[in-house]
Amino acid sequence: MSGVFDKLKPAFEAIAANRYVSAIRDGFIACMPIIIFSSIFMMIAYVPNAWGFYWPTNVTNTLMIAYNFSMGLLALFVAGTTAKNLTDSKNLDLPKTNQVNPVSVIIASEIAFIILSILPLKTGNDLTYMGTQGLICAYIVGLIVPNIYYICIKNNVTIKLPPQVPQNIAQTFKDLIPMASAVTIFWLFSVGFKAATGTILPRWIIQVLSPLFQASDSYIGLSIIAGAMAFFWFCGVQGPSIVQPAVVPIMIANTAANLEQYQAGVHASHVLAMNTMDYVMNFGGTGSTFVVAFIMLFAARSAQLKAVGKAAFIPGSFSVNEPVLFGMPIIMNPMFFLPFLATPIVNVCMFKFFVNVLGMNSIMYTMPWTVPAPIGILISTGFAPLAFVFVLLALVVDILIYFPFIRVYDSTLLQEEKENEAKENAANGDLSVATAGPEVALASDNSEDNVVSEPTSETVSSTNTEDYFKKNEVDVLVLCAGGGTSGILANALNKLSKNKGLKLSAAARAYGQDMDLIQNMDMVILAPQMESMKDNLKKITDKYDVKLVTTTGRQYIELTNDGDKALNFVESNL
C-alpha cells in the first residue's frame, strides 16, 4: 500500500505547489483576519438572540457597519491579495532589475473587479457581488491581471524615462501601460459580457455554478470533500491546501446565506459552511483526530503511544494534530487508513442529518480554526441546542471508530517493546558477566562526591551552540500549514533564547502569510506538512540568500518539544 501512495504523492504535490492554486490559497489566507474580525461584530449583534435577548435596531445597525464594510467587501480585497501573491511568484522568473510592481497590480486588480462586479441601479449601485458572492470572479481577476503585467514587463512594453528621472516617478510611468491594458481589457469584456448575457459576471457565475453548490451540500458531495482532504494527508500531502481553494467560495457564500436565513427567522440550512471544514470534517485536525490523543493518553499501554498522547493532547485540542500524524504515525500507516478517511466522512454526514432532518441551525459565524472543535461548533451555530447533542455524539462515535485500530496498533507496539526489552536485558546480562571484576568493586567504593565525569559530546556541543548564539544574531522563520506547530517551535526557540541570553529570535507563520518576512531572515524552517512547497519556497530563499531547511515528520515533532534540540538543529544547519 505504501508503494501506491509513494507513486501518487508527486502528482498531489504538484497540484498543491501549482502557482495558481497557491495564489488562490495564499490570497484567501491573507484575508482571514477580515473574516474573523467581521464575525466578532456579527456574533455580538446576533448570538444573544439564542437566549432571547435582542438589541435595539439602531444598536444592531451600528454593529453591522463594521461587518458590511469588511466582510461585505471581501471579494474586492481577495482580488488584490490573490493578484499580489501570484505577482510575487511571477517575479521569481524575472530579473531583479525588472520586476512587476505588486502595489500597482493590486490597484489594477481591484479596479478591474469593481468594473466587473458593481451592478448599476436607477439610484446608486448594488454592491452585493463585492462580498462573498463575488469570490470566484475575484479569483479570476486576481489570476489574470498579474499575467497582463508580466507580459508587458517581460517584453518591455512600458514607458521608459531617462535615467536622470527619480526612480519613484519612473516607476509610475513604467506601470502606466500594464495598468491601462489590464483595466481596458476588463472594461471591454464587461461591456461585451453585459450586452451578451444581460447581467454581470459574478451573478452569472453564481447562476451557472448553483448546481455545483447544491451538489457540494449533498451527502455524496460532503463525503468526497471530507474524504479527499484525509486521503491527500494520508499520502503525505497537506490535504486542505489542495481541497480548500476549490471549495472556499462555496463555503463562504453558504456561511453568509445561513446568516441571512437566521436573521430572517428561518432555518439556516446550508451544511458546507466555512467552519464546517475546520470543526466538523476536521474535528481536531484532518482525519477528525480530536479523540486520538486522549485515547492514547488514557488507554495506551505501549510507551511510544503514551508518550505521543502526552505530547499531543494539548495541541490536538486546538486542532494542531501534527504530533499525532507524525508521532504515531498515522501518515502512510496502513493500520489507520480506514479510520482516518471514515471518521471525517461520518462526522459531516451526521452533521448534515442534524441540520436537514432534525432542524439544527447550521454554521453561520466564522471562528479561527484553532478554537477547540467542540467549542467552535457551539459558537458558530449560535449555540443551537441540538449542537450540544451533536458534539457529544461526535465524540462518542469518533472514539468508537478509532479505538479498535489504536488498540490493535498499541498491542503490536507493546509486544515489540517487550521483545526489545528482553533482548536488551539479555545483552546487559552478558555484558555484566564479561566485565565483572576488580573494576566493579573499585567503582562501588568511590563516593558520589569523588566521581569526576568527562564532559560528553552532547555537553560540549550544547556549550558551543550557546556560545555561537551569544556572539551572532540569528533570525529564524518557521513555516507550516496553519501556523500551529510552527508557533510551538518558534516559541520554544524564543523561550530558550530569552532564558539563556542568546541573540536568536524566531517567528512563525502559515505558509503564504507574510512571506515578505523571508528577506529579513537568516534561516527558514519548513514543516514536513508543507514539503510540497519546498521547490517554490527555495526560489524565494535563494532570491534573498536565506538558508532553507526541511525536516522529517518525527524530527519536526521532536524539535517542537525540545528547545535544546531545536537550538542545536538551527546551529548545525547554519
XYZ file of C-alpha atoms in Angstrom:
574
model
C 0.000 0.000 0.000
C 2.793 2.422 0.870
C 4.231 1.904 -2.616
C 0.963 3.065 -4.175
C 0.911 6.198 -2.026
C 4.554 6.907 -2.876
C 3.647 6.866 -6.571
C 0.648 9.170 -6.066
C 2.421 11.674 -3.836
C 4.404 13.539 -6.570
C 1.217 14.250 -8.519
C -0.560 15.576 -5.420
C 2.459 17.677 -4.503
C 2.477 19.184 -7.990
C -1.162 20.239 -7.565
C -0.515 21.750 -4.137
C 2.574 23.593 -5.390
C 0.961 24.976 -8.552
C 1.455 28.745 -8.502
C -2.185 29.472 -9.364
C -3.552 27.152 -6.679
C -1.044 28.673 -4.268
C -2.080 32.219 -5.190
C -5.743 31.433 -4.507
C -4.940 29.711 -1.203
C -2.487 32.364 -0.019
C -4.712 35.206 -1.176
C -7.536 33.797 0.915
C -5.260 33.268 3.950
C -4.239 36.931 3.755
C -7.910 37.932 4.109
C -8.741 35.611 7.014
C -8.327 38.466 9.554
C -11.145 40.290 7.749
C -13.465 37.295 8.069
C -12.691 36.722 11.747
C -12.807 40.432 12.614
C -16.187 40.939 10.967
C -17.611 37.817 12.606
C -16.924 39.301 16.035
C -19.362 42.129 15.342
C -21.827 39.704 13.814
C -21.770 37.491 16.904
C -22.168 40.461 19.257
C -25.199 41.507 17.245
C -26.952 38.146 16.899
C -25.621 35.478 19.308
C -27.612 36.969 22.244
C -30.740 36.036 20.268
C -30.138 32.415 21.320
C -31.060 33.455 24.887
C -33.983 35.639 23.864
C -32.148 38.978 24.013
C -32.443 41.347 21.053
C -30.543 44.601 20.660
C -32.470 47.729 19.666
C -32.492 48.209 15.899
C -30.149 51.198 15.977
C -27.562 49.237 18.017
C -27.726 46.308 15.600
C -27.352 48.611 12.596
C -24.332 50.305 14.199
C -22.654 46.944 14.887
C -23.333 45.844 11.317
C -21.393 48.791 9.856
C -18.092 47.063 10.677
C -19.363 43.818 9.119
C -20.797 45.377 5.956
C -17.654 47.332 5.124
C -15.247 44.461 5.806
C -16.932 41.141 5.024
C -19.266 42.953 2.655
C -16.252 43.900 0.511
C -14.344 40.634 0.962
C -14.145 39.745 -2.733
C -12.641 43.159 -3.531
C -9.828 42.538 -1.038
C -9.318 38.942 -2.215
C -8.877 40.130 -5.809
C -5.961 42.252 -4.599
C -4.326 39.682 -2.302
C -4.598 36.894 -4.879
C -3.025 39.134 -7.510
C -0.245 40.125 -5.121
C 0.658 36.513 -4.315
C 0.712 35.496 -7.971
C 2.820 38.575 -8.772
C 5.389 37.539 -6.163
C 5.590 34.129 -7.803
C 5.889 35.545 -11.328
C 8.622 37.952 -10.212
C 10.838 34.978 -9.400
C 11.051 34.406 -13.171
C 12.126 37.992 -13.915
C 15.467 39.743 -13.366
C 15.767 41.613 -10.064
C 16.216 44.839 -12.006
C 12.983 44.433 -13.970
C 10.190 43.349 -11.614
C 6.410 43.697 -11.682
C 5.240 46.266 -9.133
C 2.918 44.375 -6.694
C 1.223 47.559 -5.461
C 0.251 48.556 -8.992
C -1.069 45.036 -9.650
C -3.245 45.178 -6.523
C -4.720 48.522 -7.592
C -5.373 47.364 -11.165
C -6.972 44.123 -9.958
C -9.337 45.923 -7.635
C -10.309 48.428 -10.335
C -10.959 45.569 -12.775
C -13.013 43.686 -10.193
C -15.123 46.772 -9.422
C -15.824 47.241 -13.135
C -16.977 43.609 -13.408
C -18.966 43.399 -10.171
C -20.889 46.606 -9.479
C -24.496 46.440 -10.639
C -25.853 49.898 -11.557
C -29.306 50.777 -10.238
C -31.641 53.658 -11.047
C -30.365 55.369 -7.926
C -26.904 54.271 -6.834
C -25.199 50.910 -7.230
C -25.769 47.376 -5.922
C -22.648 46.183 -4.053
C -23.922 42.637 -3.413
C -21.244 40.997 -5.522
C -18.400 42.882 -3.885
C -18.774 40.491 -0.963
C -18.866 36.718 -0.605
C -20.845 36.093 -3.799
C -18.107 37.675 -5.890
C -15.232 35.489 -4.698
C -14.921 33.327 -7.796
C -14.876 36.404 -10.009
C -12.242 37.907 -7.677
C -10.025 34.854 -8.137
C -10.360 35.097 -11.928
C -9.329 38.748 -11.899
C -6.518 38.097 -9.414
C -5.031 35.419 -11.671
C -5.319 37.282 -14.974
C -4.125 40.807 -14.120
C -0.623 39.711 -12.961
C -0.154 37.861 -16.247
C -1.010 41.004 -18.220
C 1.590 42.905 -16.197
C 4.094 40.073 -16.577
C 3.794 40.095 -20.375
C 4.241 43.862 -20.523
C 7.214 43.998 -18.133
C 8.972 40.945 -19.563
C 8.716 42.316 -23.119
C 9.492 45.897 -22.028
C 6.117 47.194 -23.180
C 6.409 50.170 -20.853
C 7.098 53.885 -20.895
C 10.804 54.415 -20.270
C 12.097 57.704 -18.926
C 15.709 58.960 -18.927
C 17.886 57.671 -16.057
C 18.024 61.183 -14.617
C 14.333 60.953 -13.653
C 13.818 59.908 -9.992
C 13.022 56.209 -9.552
C 9.575 56.708 -7.995
C 8.451 58.872 -10.905
C 9.939 56.469 -13.457
C 8.082 53.560 -11.799
C 4.789 55.439 -12.150
C 5.220 55.704 -15.908
C 6.529 52.146 -16.137
C 3.269 50.913 -14.582
C 1.052 53.029 -16.812
C 0.811 50.771 -19.877
C 0.331 47.493 -17.900
C -2.354 49.092 -15.728
C -4.116 50.687 -18.683
C -4.001 47.385 -20.571
C -5.438 45.366 -17.666
C -8.220 47.817 -16.844
C -9.136 48.360 -20.507
C -9.312 44.626 -21.203
C -11.702 44.035 -18.304
C -13.737 47.138 -19.139
C -14.247 45.960 -22.732
C -15.018 42.442 -21.507
C -17.581 43.794 -19.042
C -19.358 45.840 -21.726
C -19.452 42.878 -24.108
C -20.496 40.394 -21.411
C -23.408 42.560 -20.250
C -24.560 43.002 -23.859
C -24.418 39.244 -24.475
C -25.927 37.943 -21.212
C -27.836 40.866 -19.745
C -26.094 40.502 -16.407
C -22.716 40.940 -14.716
C -20.040 38.246 -14.486
C -20.226 37.366 -10.758
C -24.011 36.944 -10.851
C -23.716 34.784 -13.976
C -21.048 32.620 -12.316
C -23.305 32.022 -9.289
C -26.204 31.081 -11.579
C -24.107 28.662 -13.629
C -22.459 27.048 -10.605
C -25.594 26.800 -8.461
C -25.952 23.052 -9.263
C -22.376 22.565 -8.033
C -23.197 24.491 -4.855
C -26.176 22.215 -4.267
C -24.201 19.056 -5.090
C -21.457 20.013 -2.638
C -24.104 20.152 0.106
C -25.294 16.587 -0.569
C -24.169 13.543 1.408
C -22.018 12.413 -1.524
C -20.513 15.847 -2.122
C -19.688 16.382 1.559
C -18.186 12.891 1.793
C -15.962 13.494 -1.227
C -14.661 16.775 0.194
C -14.029 15.328 3.676
C -12.525 12.110 2.331
C -10.298 13.898 -0.184
C -8.638 16.020 2.488
C -7.912 12.959 4.610
C -6.721 10.924 1.617
C -4.246 13.572 0.462
C -2.902 13.973 4.023
C -2.563 10.204 4.380
C -0.389 10.247 1.266
C 1.829 12.858 2.912
C 0.469 15.999 1.217
C -1.360 18.591 3.337
C -4.955 17.879 2.278
C -6.689 21.214 2.929
C -4.051 23.012 0.825
C -5.392 21.125 -2.218
C -9.103 20.928 -1.426
C -9.754 24.269 0.265
C -9.047 26.601 -2.700
C -11.682 24.755 -4.730
C -14.451 24.984 -2.131
C -13.713 28.221 -0.225
C -16.069 30.347 -2.406
C -18.876 27.858 -1.776
C -18.221 27.710 1.976
C -18.086 31.465 2.410
C -21.194 32.059 0.295
C -23.088 29.389 2.260
C -21.992 30.889 5.592
C -23.372 34.276 4.540
C -26.574 32.638 3.261
C -27.025 30.809 6.584
C -26.723 34.081 8.459
C -29.265 35.756 6.194
C -31.667 32.874 6.805
C -31.149 33.108 10.564
C -31.696 36.876 10.526
C -34.904 36.341 8.570
C -36.131 33.939 11.259
C -35.886 30.793 9.133
C -33.761 27.670 9.354
C -30.039 28.099 8.479
C -29.824 25.121 6.149
C -26.534 25.112 4.206
C -24.251 22.386 5.596
C -20.988 23.226 3.808
C -20.211 26.483 5.609
C -16.809 27.984 6.372
C -16.162 26.285 9.709
C -17.752 23.001 8.643
C -14.368 22.049 7.281
C -12.498 23.237 10.396
C -14.762 21.877 13.130
C -16.827 19.036 11.658
C -14.824 17.396 8.879
C -11.542 18.179 10.627
C -12.795 17.656 14.186
C -9.445 18.238 15.916
C -7.499 18.332 12.642
C -7.604 16.494 9.322
C -8.903 12.974 9.882
C -11.005 14.162 12.861
C -8.268 13.203 15.317
C -9.541 15.161 18.352
C -10.122 11.974 20.374
C -6.967 10.133 19.260
C -4.512 11.824 21.636
C -6.864 11.290 24.576
C -7.312 7.611 23.722
C -3.526 7.199 23.697
C -3.143 9.213 26.893
C -5.655 7.194 28.935
C -5.829 3.790 27.231
C -2.463 3.093 25.580
C -0.162 0.524 27.214
C 2.888 0.945 24.999
C 5.481 3.521 25.990
C 5.523 5.017 22.472
C 1.805 5.786 22.264
C 1.636 7.005 25.872
C 4.462 9.441 25.094
C 2.722 10.622 21.914
C -0.529 11.063 23.843
C 1.153 13.229 26.484
C 2.802 15.386 23.837
C -0.218 15.641 21.548
C -3.345 16.114 23.664
C -2.882 19.864 24.277
C -2.039 20.911 20.683
C -4.591 18.366 19.427
C -7.302 20.087 21.446
C -6.633 23.197 19.358
C -6.668 21.301 16.029
C -2.871 21.157 15.765
C -2.694 17.440 15.066
C 0.771 17.053 13.508
C 2.105 15.466 16.737
C -0.451 12.704 16.205
C 0.011 12.442 12.443
C 3.797 12.192 12.640
C 4.204 10.812 16.157
C 2.124 7.628 15.947
C 2.485 7.874 12.913
C -0.833 7.949 11.028
C 0.512 9.204 7.701
C 1.182 6.274 5.355
C 0.453 3.825 8.180
C -1.920 1.206 6.657
C -3.327 0.461 10.124
C -5.085 3.858 10.200
C -6.096 4.311 6.567
C -9.722 3.311 7.163
C -10.491 5.316 10.342
C -8.564 8.343 9.072
C -10.808 8.545 5.991
C -14.030 7.257 7.539
C -14.213 9.443 10.655
C -14.448 12.864 8.921
C -16.993 11.433 6.459
C -19.144 10.042 9.287
C -18.909 13.325 11.200
C -20.042 15.518 8.319
C -22.854 13.123 7.357
C -24.090 13.186 10.973
C -23.898 16.966 10.904
C -25.993 17.082 7.724
C -28.554 14.786 9.360
C -28.789 17.125 12.360
C -29.214 20.151 10.076
C -31.518 18.793 7.371
C -33.551 16.208 9.298
C -33.541 17.345 12.933
C -33.676 21.059 12.064
C -30.499 22.250 13.803
C -29.190 25.576 12.541
C -26.019 25.145 10.507
C -22.831 27.168 10.901
C -23.353 30.894 10.347
C -20.349 32.563 12.032
C -16.677 32.165 11.166
C -14.270 31.492 14.004
C -10.473 30.882 13.967
C -9.633 27.285 13.087
C -7.618 26.901 16.300
C -10.700 27.194 18.532
C -11.299 23.685 20.003
C -13.772 21.981 17.681
C -16.451 21.203 20.313
C -16.497 24.860 21.377
C -16.263 26.138 17.796
C -19.304 24.129 16.716
C -21.391 25.540 19.556
C -20.410 29.158 18.911
C -20.565 29.084 15.099
C -24.070 27.584 15.161
C -25.241 30.320 17.513
C -25.446 27.876 20.453
C -28.161 25.839 18.778
C -29.497 23.402 21.432
C -29.014 20.395 19.160
C -25.373 21.400 18.624
C -24.624 20.259 22.192
C -26.089 16.857 21.362
C -24.125 16.670 18.111
C -20.820 17.446 19.846
C -21.349 14.697 22.433
C -22.421 12.212 19.764
C -19.416 13.062 17.554
C -17.032 12.477 20.461
C -18.580 9.079 21.206
C -18.710 7.972 17.560
C -15.134 9.085 16.863
C -13.898 7.118 19.889
C -15.785 4.035 18.708
C -14.228 4.321 15.246
C -10.636 4.956 16.294
C -10.382 2.877 19.483
C -10.235 -0.651 17.931
C -7.488 0.384 15.496
C -5.454 2.145 18.182
C -5.849 -0.876 20.482
C -4.506 -3.271 17.847
C -1.623 -0.946 16.978
C -0.872 -0.382 20.655
C -0.743 -4.137 21.288
C 1.697 -4.556 18.408
C 3.976 -1.820 19.751
C 3.741 -3.195 23.290
C 4.825 -6.640 22.097
C 7.750 -5.111 20.185
C 8.791 -3.109 23.249
C 8.727 -6.227 25.433
C 10.812 -8.156 22.924
C 13.325 -5.314 22.659
C 13.495 -5.063 26.453
C 14.139 -8.785 26.753
C 16.921 -8.593 24.181
C 18.439 -5.586 25.929
C 18.325 -7.322 29.318
C 19.954 -10.391 27.855
C 22.670 -8.280 26.275
C 23.244 -6.372 29.522
C 23.443 -9.655 31.435
C 26.147 -10.965 29.122
C 27.991 -7.668 29.367
C 27.934 -7.601 33.194
C 29.262 -11.179 33.361
C 32.043 -10.336 30.946
C 33.084 -7.138 32.743
C 32.558 -8.127 36.410
C 35.807 -7.971 38.387
C 38.083 -5.626 40.303
C 36.895 -2.598 38.335
C 33.342 -3.102 39.570
C 34.397 -3.281 43.191
C 36.562 -0.212 42.767
C 33.708 1.733 41.304
C 31.412 0.789 44.126
C 33.908 2.047 46.676
C 34.058 5.561 45.255
C 31.727 8.056 46.832
C 29.497 10.120 44.555
C 31.328 13.317 45.539
C 34.613 11.949 44.240
C 33.329 10.928 40.837
C 34.614 13.313 38.139
C 32.983 12.748 34.762
C 34.378 13.973 31.490
C 32.085 16.284 29.525
C 30.127 14.358 26.934
C 29.990 15.317 23.284
C 26.408 16.482 23.861
C 27.538 18.823 26.660
C 30.331 20.214 24.557
C 28.022 20.601 21.583
C 25.395 22.371 23.713
C 28.007 24.754 25.142
C 29.441 25.551 21.718
C 25.936 26.132 20.364
C 25.065 28.623 23.112
C 28.382 30.435 22.595
C 27.591 30.747 18.892
C 24.200 32.377 19.517
C 25.638 34.691 22.182
C 28.006 36.098 19.574
C 25.801 36.018 16.456
C 22.355 37.470 15.823
C 20.185 34.906 14.028
C 16.595 35.330 12.808
C 14.590 32.204 12.017
C 11.209 31.873 10.316
C 9.228 28.640 10.782
C 6.546 27.886 8.189
C 3.798 25.279 8.481
C 0.307 24.868 7.051
C -1.724 26.880 9.538
C 0.773 28.489 11.898
C 0.100 25.995 14.706
C 3.140 23.753 15.040
C 5.391 26.464 13.633
C 4.250 28.652 16.526
C 5.141 25.933 19.038
C 8.639 25.560 17.575
C 9.230 29.321 17.368
C 8.049 29.787 20.952
C 10.394 27.026 22.145
C 13.339 28.760 20.467
C 12.388 32.213 21.768
C 11.877 30.962 25.322
C 15.264 29.224 25.364
C 16.917 32.265 23.804
C 15.459 34.587 26.442
C 16.388 32.302 29.351
C 19.989 31.890 28.177
C 20.579 35.398 26.874
C 21.038 34.381 23.235
C 20.801 36.591 20.150
C 18.332 34.258 18.479
C 14.781 35.231 17.553
C 12.168 33.128 15.792
C 8.882 33.911 14.070
C 6.135 31.568 12.918
C 3.716 31.890 10.033
C 1.323 29.843 7.971
C 2.787 29.212 4.528
C 1.645 32.069 2.292
C 1.250 34.532 5.168
C 3.676 37.472 5.416
C 6.123 35.836 3.002
C 7.923 39.170 2.677
C 9.432 38.401 6.084
C 11.739 35.887 4.415
C 14.074 38.554 3.040
C 14.968 39.620 6.612
C 15.679 36.104 7.885
C 18.829 34.031 8.176
C 17.017 30.701 8.045
C 13.614 29.354 7.080
C 12.498 26.031 8.564
C 9.793 24.329 6.509
C 7.478 21.950 8.361
C 7.081 18.491 6.799
C 3.367 19.017 6.077
C 4.389 21.684 3.545
C 7.043 19.573 1.819
C 5.155 20.027 -1.469
C 6.010 23.744 -1.368
C 9.755 23.201 -0.987
C 10.682 23.974 -4.592
C 8.560 27.130 -4.676
C 9.977 28.283 -1.356
C 13.551 27.608 -2.442
C 13.171 30.089 -5.284
C 12.258 32.750 -2.721
C 15.002 31.865 -0.212
C 17.605 31.718 -2.999
C 16.498 35.146 -4.168
C 17.279 36.630 -0.744
C 20.228 34.333 0.056
C 18.413 32.762 3.016
C 19.107 29.245 4.257
C 16.170 26.855 3.689
C 15.953 23.769 5.892
C 13.383 20.979 5.650
C 12.504 18.449 8.318
C 11.113 14.938 8.578
C 7.865 14.342 10.432
C 9.177 12.768 13.639
C 12.203 15.067 13.699
C 9.956 18.147 13.454
C 7.769 16.987 16.351
C 10.890 16.354 18.464
C 12.079 19.896 17.752
C 8.751 21.399 18.842
C 9.003 19.531 22.150
C 12.679 20.178 22.932
C 14.120 23.700 22.801
C 17.719 22.478 23.182
C 17.361 20.128 20.220
C 15.776 22.911 18.201
C 18.682 25.214 19.061
C 21.251 22.605 18.038
C 19.283 21.985 14.847
C 19.412 25.664 13.879
C 23.118 25.977 14.679
C 24.118 22.809 12.850
C 22.251 23.870 9.710
C 23.769 27.351 9.739
